[in-house]
Amino acid sequence: LPGDAALYGNRTGDDLLKLCLRARGVTSDARGREVEERLGAPMDRLIKKCSRGMRQKVALVLALAHSPQVLILDEATSGLDPLAQRELLRLLDEEAKSGKTVLFSSHVLSEAEQICDCVAILREGRLIVEDSVENLRGRKYKEVTVSYKDNPPNLDGIGEVEVVWQHENRMTFRVRGDVSALLRRLSESSVDDVIISEPSLEEVFLDYYRDEPR
C-alpha cells in the first residue's frame, strides 16, 4: 500500500476489488468483504466522489483482500477517522499474530509503539537504529518526577542528569545511569512522591535526531 494510492476515479471500490482479485487469481472476496465491513469502506461509491479517508479505506481493502503473507504499508492510517485507525491497527496486529510479516511506516509514533515488535529509525535515508520498542526505551533514559518537602534531592554522582522542569516543591529530570543508585539517593531525601517512567517512542525518536550529526 503506497502512501498515496492512485485509484481509477471512474470505478467503484467494488469494481476495483473484482479487478484486483481477478489479477491475482483469487476467486473468493470473503476477506475483502470482512475488511470492508471492519473499516466501513464505501465500496459502492465512485472513487472520484470519495474523500481522502474514504479512498484510503478502499485502498486498504484492495491491499488486504487476497490475504498476503507480507504486508508493506506506507502511512496506512493517513486520512482515516479515529475509529477506523483503531480498527486498522487491531486488524494489523491480528495479521502479525497469525504469522504474517507486516512492514509498517508511520510518522505517528504512538501507532508504532502500540503494534510494532521491532522499530527502525531512519534519518535522511540512513538507518540509525533498529531494535525492539522496549529496548529502545530502556537504552536512553528514565524520566523522574519528584515532590519534596524542603530541599530538592541531591542528584550528584547518580549518572547523567538533565533537569527538565522545576517549580516550588516539584521537579522533573531525566537520568541515564544506575536506577538503584537513584532510588537509594531519593530514599535519603525528604521526598513525598516519586514517579519514574520510560520515555515514549516519540521522545526516543527525537533524541536520536538531536544526537546524530547531519
mmCIF file of C-alpha atoms in Angstrom:
data_model
loop_
_atom_site.group_PDB
_atom_site.id
_atom_site.type_symbol
_atom_site.label_atom_id
_atom_site.label_comp_id
_atom_site.label_asym_id
_atom_site.label_seq_id
_atom_site.Cartn_x
_atom_site.Cartn_y
_atom_site.Cartn_z
ATOM 1 C CA LEU A 1 0.000 0.000 0.000
ATOM 2 C CA PRO A 2 1.668 3.239 -1.134
ATOM 3 C CA GLY A 3 1.415 6.405 0.911
ATOM 4 C CA ASP A 4 -0.981 7.985 -1.586
ATOM 5 C CA ALA A 5 -2.720 5.247 -3.542
ATOM 6 C CA ALA A 6 -3.793 6.220 -7.068
ATOM 7 C CA LEU A 7 -7.123 4.567 -7.916
ATOM 8 C CA TYR A 8 -9.262 4.755 -11.067
ATOM 9 C CA GLY A 9 -11.684 7.625 -10.429
ATOM 10 C CA ASN A 10 -14.475 6.349 -12.678
ATOM 11 C CA ARG A 11 -14.620 2.948 -10.962
ATOM 12 C CA THR A 12 -16.231 1.968 -7.689
ATOM 13 C CA GLY A 13 -14.388 0.157 -4.931
ATOM 14 C CA ASP A 14 -16.324 -2.987 -5.834
ATOM 15 C CA ASP A 15 -15.112 -2.726 -9.449
ATOM 16 C CA LEU A 16 -11.520 -2.369 -8.277
ATOM 17 C CA LEU A 17 -11.832 -5.244 -5.820
ATOM 18 C CA LYS A 18 -13.039 -7.577 -8.572
ATOM 19 C CA LEU A 19 -10.200 -6.394 -10.821
ATOM 20 C CA CYS A 20 -7.525 -6.924 -8.154
ATOM 21 C CA LEU A 21 -8.767 -10.362 -7.169
ATOM 22 C CA ARG A 22 -9.004 -11.467 -10.779
ATOM 23 C CA ALA A 23 -5.463 -10.224 -11.472
ATOM 24 C CA ARG A 24 -4.181 -12.261 -8.530
ATOM 25 C CA GLY A 25 -6.171 -15.372 -9.406
ATOM 26 C CA VAL A 26 -8.257 -15.212 -6.216
ATOM 27 C CA THR A 27 -11.833 -16.462 -6.551
ATOM 28 C CA SER A 28 -13.234 -15.509 -3.134
ATOM 29 C CA ASP A 29 -13.844 -11.950 -1.972
ATOM 30 C CA ALA A 30 -14.624 -13.019 1.619
ATOM 31 C CA ARG A 31 -11.507 -11.457 3.123
ATOM 32 C CA GLY A 32 -12.047 -8.227 1.231
ATOM 33 C CA ARG A 33 -15.638 -8.021 2.441
ATOM 34 C CA GLU A 34 -14.517 -8.602 6.006
ATOM 35 C CA VAL A 35 -12.013 -5.728 5.807
ATOM 36 C CA GLU A 36 -14.647 -3.574 4.096
ATOM 37 C CA GLU A 37 -17.059 -4.117 6.965
ATOM 38 C CA ARG A 38 -14.493 -3.549 9.695
ATOM 39 C CA LEU A 39 -13.200 -0.292 8.216
ATOM 40 C CA GLY A 40 -16.517 0.948 6.834
ATOM 41 C CA ALA A 41 -15.132 1.265 3.313
ATOM 42 C CA PRO A 42 -17.545 2.827 0.739
ATOM 43 C CA MET A 43 -17.061 0.143 -1.907
ATOM 44 C CA ASP A 44 -20.224 1.078 -3.834
ATOM 45 C CA ARG A 45 -19.147 4.711 -4.426
ATOM 46 C CA LEU A 46 -17.194 6.087 -7.381
ATOM 47 C CA ILE A 47 -13.618 6.750 -6.323
ATOM 48 C CA LYS A 48 -13.722 10.313 -7.682
ATOM 49 C CA LYS A 49 -16.584 11.040 -5.284
ATOM 50 C CA CYS A 50 -14.706 9.710 -2.264
ATOM 51 C CA SER A 51 -12.894 11.804 0.319
ATOM 52 C CA ARG A 52 -9.224 11.175 1.127
ATOM 53 C CA GLY A 53 -10.176 8.946 4.053
ATOM 54 C CA MET A 54 -12.723 7.006 2.009
ATOM 55 C CA ARG A 55 -10.141 6.342 -0.719
ATOM 56 C CA GLN A 56 -7.702 5.123 1.909
ATOM 57 C CA LYS A 57 -10.245 2.634 3.231
ATOM 58 C CA VAL A 58 -10.864 1.303 -0.277
ATOM 59 C CA ALA A 59 -7.107 1.039 -0.887
ATOM 60 C CA LEU A 60 -6.701 -0.936 2.330
ATOM 61 C CA VAL A 61 -9.435 -3.365 1.260
ATOM 62 C CA LEU A 62 -7.618 -3.893 -2.047
ATOM 63 C CA ALA A 63 -4.277 -4.426 -0.297
ATOM 64 C CA LEU A 64 -5.599 -6.963 2.214
ATOM 65 C CA ALA A 65 -8.287 -8.771 0.194
ATOM 66 C CA HIS A 66 -6.016 -11.576 -1.071
ATOM 67 C CA SER A 67 -4.554 -12.321 2.412
ATOM 68 C CA PRO A 68 -0.902 -11.649 1.522
ATOM 69 C CA GLN A 69 1.823 -13.203 3.658
ATOM 70 C CA VAL A 70 3.857 -9.971 3.554
ATOM 71 C CA LEU A 71 2.240 -6.555 4.029
ATOM 72 C CA ILE A 72 4.167 -3.388 3.141
ATOM 73 C CA LEU A 73 2.163 -0.364 4.257
ATOM 74 C CA ASP A 74 3.244 3.261 3.923
ATOM 75 C CA GLU A 75 1.379 5.668 6.243
ATOM 76 C CA ALA A 76 -1.544 3.245 6.334
ATOM 77 C CA THR A 77 -3.684 5.288 8.758
ATOM 78 C CA SER A 78 -3.327 8.541 6.828
ATOM 79 C CA GLY A 79 -6.716 10.223 6.352
ATOM 80 C CA LEU A 80 -8.630 7.687 8.445
ATOM 81 C CA ASP A 81 -11.042 8.718 11.168
ATOM 82 C CA PRO A 82 -10.080 7.701 14.749
ATOM 83 C CA LEU A 83 -12.383 4.666 14.830
ATOM 84 C CA ALA A 84 -11.045 3.355 11.523
ATOM 85 C CA GLN A 85 -7.468 3.980 12.668
ATOM 86 C CA ARG A 86 -8.035 1.925 15.791
ATOM 87 C CA GLU A 87 -9.709 -0.887 13.855
ATOM 88 C CA LEU A 88 -6.901 -0.972 11.288
ATOM 89 C CA LEU A 89 -4.243 -1.262 13.998
ATOM 90 C CA ARG A 90 -6.236 -4.078 15.581
ATOM 91 C CA LEU A 91 -6.504 -5.773 12.191
ATOM 92 C CA LEU A 92 -2.753 -5.476 11.518
ATOM 93 C CA ASP A 93 -1.977 -6.834 14.964
ATOM 94 C CA GLU A 94 -4.134 -9.868 14.156
ATOM 95 C CA GLU A 95 -2.288 -10.342 10.863
ATOM 96 C CA ALA A 96 1.095 -10.306 12.611
ATOM 97 C CA LYS A 97 -0.056 -12.741 15.302
ATOM 98 C CA SER A 98 -1.235 -15.134 12.588
ATOM 99 C CA GLY A 99 2.364 -15.386 11.338
ATOM 100 C CA LYS A 100 2.337 -12.790 8.567
ATOM 101 C CA THR A 101 5.036 -10.156 8.157
ATOM 102 C CA VAL A 102 3.881 -6.547 8.486
ATOM 103 C CA LEU A 103 6.199 -3.699 7.469
ATOM 104 C CA PHE A 104 4.542 -0.512 8.652
ATOM 105 C CA SER A 105 5.865 3.029 8.209
ATOM 106 C CA SER A 106 4.351 5.912 10.133
ATOM 107 C CA HIS A 107 5.081 9.419 11.368
ATOM 108 C CA VAL A 108 2.550 8.792 14.155
ATOM 109 C CA LEU A 109 4.956 7.137 16.568
ATOM 110 C CA SER A 110 2.280 6.153 19.078
ATOM 111 C CA GLU A 111 0.965 3.754 16.401
ATOM 112 C CA ALA A 112 4.349 2.079 16.018
ATOM 113 C CA GLU A 113 4.672 1.933 19.797
ATOM 114 C CA GLN A 114 1.287 0.250 20.033
ATOM 115 C CA ILE A 115 1.647 -2.558 17.495
ATOM 116 C CA CYS A 116 5.268 -2.993 16.367
ATOM 117 C CA ASP A 117 7.617 -5.674 17.710
ATOM 118 C CA CYS A 118 10.665 -4.085 16.120
ATOM 119 C CA VAL A 119 11.251 -0.456 15.183
ATOM 120 C CA ALA A 120 13.764 1.017 12.747
ATOM 121 C CA ILE A 121 14.517 4.749 12.844
ATOM 122 C CA LEU A 122 15.683 6.335 9.598
ATOM 123 C CA ARG A 123 17.276 9.708 9.067
ATOM 124 C CA GLU A 124 17.891 11.111 5.590
ATOM 125 C CA GLY A 125 17.679 7.605 4.127
ATOM 126 C CA ARG A 126 20.168 6.132 6.608
ATOM 127 C CA LEU A 127 19.337 3.527 9.243
ATOM 128 C CA ILE A 128 20.166 4.986 12.669
ATOM 129 C CA VAL A 129 18.929 2.194 14.913
ATOM 130 C CA GLU A 130 16.847 -0.984 14.791
ATOM 131 C CA ASP A 131 15.596 -2.642 17.967
ATOM 132 C CA SER A 132 12.526 -3.598 19.960
ATOM 133 C CA VAL A 133 10.380 -0.797 21.387
ATOM 134 C CA GLU A 134 11.243 -1.930 24.918
ATOM 135 C CA ASN A 135 14.985 -1.881 24.276
ATOM 136 C CA LEU A 136 14.834 1.486 22.558
ATOM 137 C CA ARG A 137 13.116 2.988 25.574
ATOM 138 C CA GLY A 138 15.445 1.351 28.047
ATOM 139 C CA ARG A 139 18.731 2.285 26.411
ATOM 140 C CA LYS A 140 18.100 6.031 26.588
ATOM 141 C CA TYR A 141 16.946 7.415 29.945
ATOM 142 C CA LYS A 142 14.370 7.398 32.705
ATOM 143 C CA GLU A 143 12.125 10.385 33.322
ATOM 144 C CA VAL A 144 11.686 11.078 37.031
ATOM 145 C CA THR A 145 9.248 13.460 38.728
ATOM 146 C CA VAL A 146 9.647 14.069 42.456
ATOM 147 C CA SER A 147 7.744 16.070 45.029
ATOM 148 C CA TYR A 148 9.812 17.079 48.061
ATOM 149 C CA LYS A 149 9.233 18.817 51.379
ATOM 150 C CA ASP A 150 12.044 21.323 51.807
ATOM 151 C CA ASN A 151 15.077 20.883 49.577
ATOM 152 C CA PRO A 152 15.317 19.086 46.226
ATOM 153 C CA PRO A 153 17.181 15.760 46.280
ATOM 154 C CA ASN A 154 20.919 15.793 45.709
ATOM 155 C CA LEU A 155 21.447 14.250 42.265
ATOM 156 C CA ASP A 156 25.265 14.444 42.149
ATOM 157 C CA GLY A 157 27.008 11.229 41.222
ATOM 158 C CA ILE A 158 23.987 9.131 40.179
ATOM 159 C CA GLY A 159 24.571 9.334 36.424
ATOM 160 C CA GLU A 160 23.936 11.816 33.648
ATOM 161 C CA VAL A 161 21.129 14.092 34.857
ATOM 162 C CA GLU A 162 19.181 16.729 32.943
ATOM 163 C CA VAL A 163 16.643 18.814 34.861
ATOM 164 C CA VAL A 164 13.638 19.390 32.588
ATOM 165 C CA TRP A 165 11.363 21.380 34.887
ATOM 166 C CA GLN A 166 11.361 22.665 38.467
ATOM 167 C CA HIS A 167 8.745 24.709 40.306
ATOM 168 C CA GLU A 168 8.168 25.206 44.016
ATOM 169 C CA ASN A 169 8.454 21.723 45.605
ATOM 170 C CA ARG A 170 8.306 19.654 42.436
ATOM 171 C CA MET A 171 10.841 18.800 39.743
ATOM 172 C CA THR A 172 11.196 16.594 36.688
ATOM 173 C CA PHE A 173 14.542 15.337 35.427
ATOM 174 C CA ARG A 174 15.960 12.776 33.035
ATOM 175 C CA VAL A 175 18.650 10.404 34.199
ATOM 176 C CA ARG A 176 20.920 7.935 32.464
ATOM 177 C CA GLY A 177 22.613 5.541 34.823
ATOM 178 C CA ASP A 178 22.001 3.035 37.599
ATOM 179 C CA VAL A 179 18.371 3.198 38.735
ATOM 180 C CA SER A 180 19.214 1.534 42.061
ATOM 181 C CA ALA A 181 21.645 4.362 42.846
ATOM 182 C CA LEU A 182 18.900 6.847 42.055
ATOM 183 C CA LEU A 183 16.446 5.080 44.366
ATOM 184 C CA ARG A 184 18.966 4.991 47.213
ATOM 185 C CA ARG A 185 19.607 8.706 46.830
ATOM 186 C CA LEU A 186 15.897 9.523 46.779
ATOM 187 C CA SER A 187 15.321 7.404 49.900
ATOM 188 C CA GLU A 188 17.839 9.609 51.719
ATOM 189 C CA SER A 189 15.981 12.783 50.741
ATOM 190 C CA SER A 190 12.790 14.365 52.035
ATOM 191 C CA VAL A 191 10.741 13.129 49.069
ATOM 192 C CA ASP A 192 6.944 12.965 49.319
ATOM 193 C CA ASP A 193 6.262 11.313 45.978
ATOM 194 C CA VAL A 194 8.221 9.948 43.025
ATOM 195 C CA ILE A 195 7.186 8.858 39.519
ATOM 196 C CA ILE A 196 9.701 7.022 37.307
ATOM 197 C CA SER A 197 8.621 6.431 33.725
ATOM 198 C CA GLU A 198 10.059 5.224 30.450
ATOM 199 C CA PRO A 199 10.285 7.732 27.604
ATOM 200 C CA SER A 200 7.748 7.419 24.827
ATOM 201 C CA LEU A 201 8.903 6.205 21.424
ATOM 202 C CA GLU A 202 8.440 9.780 20.188
ATOM 203 C CA GLU A 203 10.915 11.056 22.782
ATOM 204 C CA VAL A 204 13.398 8.323 21.836
ATOM 205 C CA PHE A 205 12.990 9.243 18.163
ATOM 206 C CA LEU A 206 13.603 12.936 18.880
ATOM 207 C CA ASP A 207 16.665 12.096 20.958
ATOM 208 C CA TYR A 208 18.222 10.157 18.097
ATOM 209 C CA TYR A 209 17.579 13.085 15.759
ATOM 210 C CA ARG A 210 19.152 15.502 18.231
ATOM 211 C CA ASP A 211 22.148 13.282 18.918
ATOM 212 C CA GLU A 212 23.020 12.267 15.356
ATOM 213 C CA PRO A 213 25.102 14.747 13.322
ATOM 214 C CA ARG A 214 23.826 15.731 9.933
#
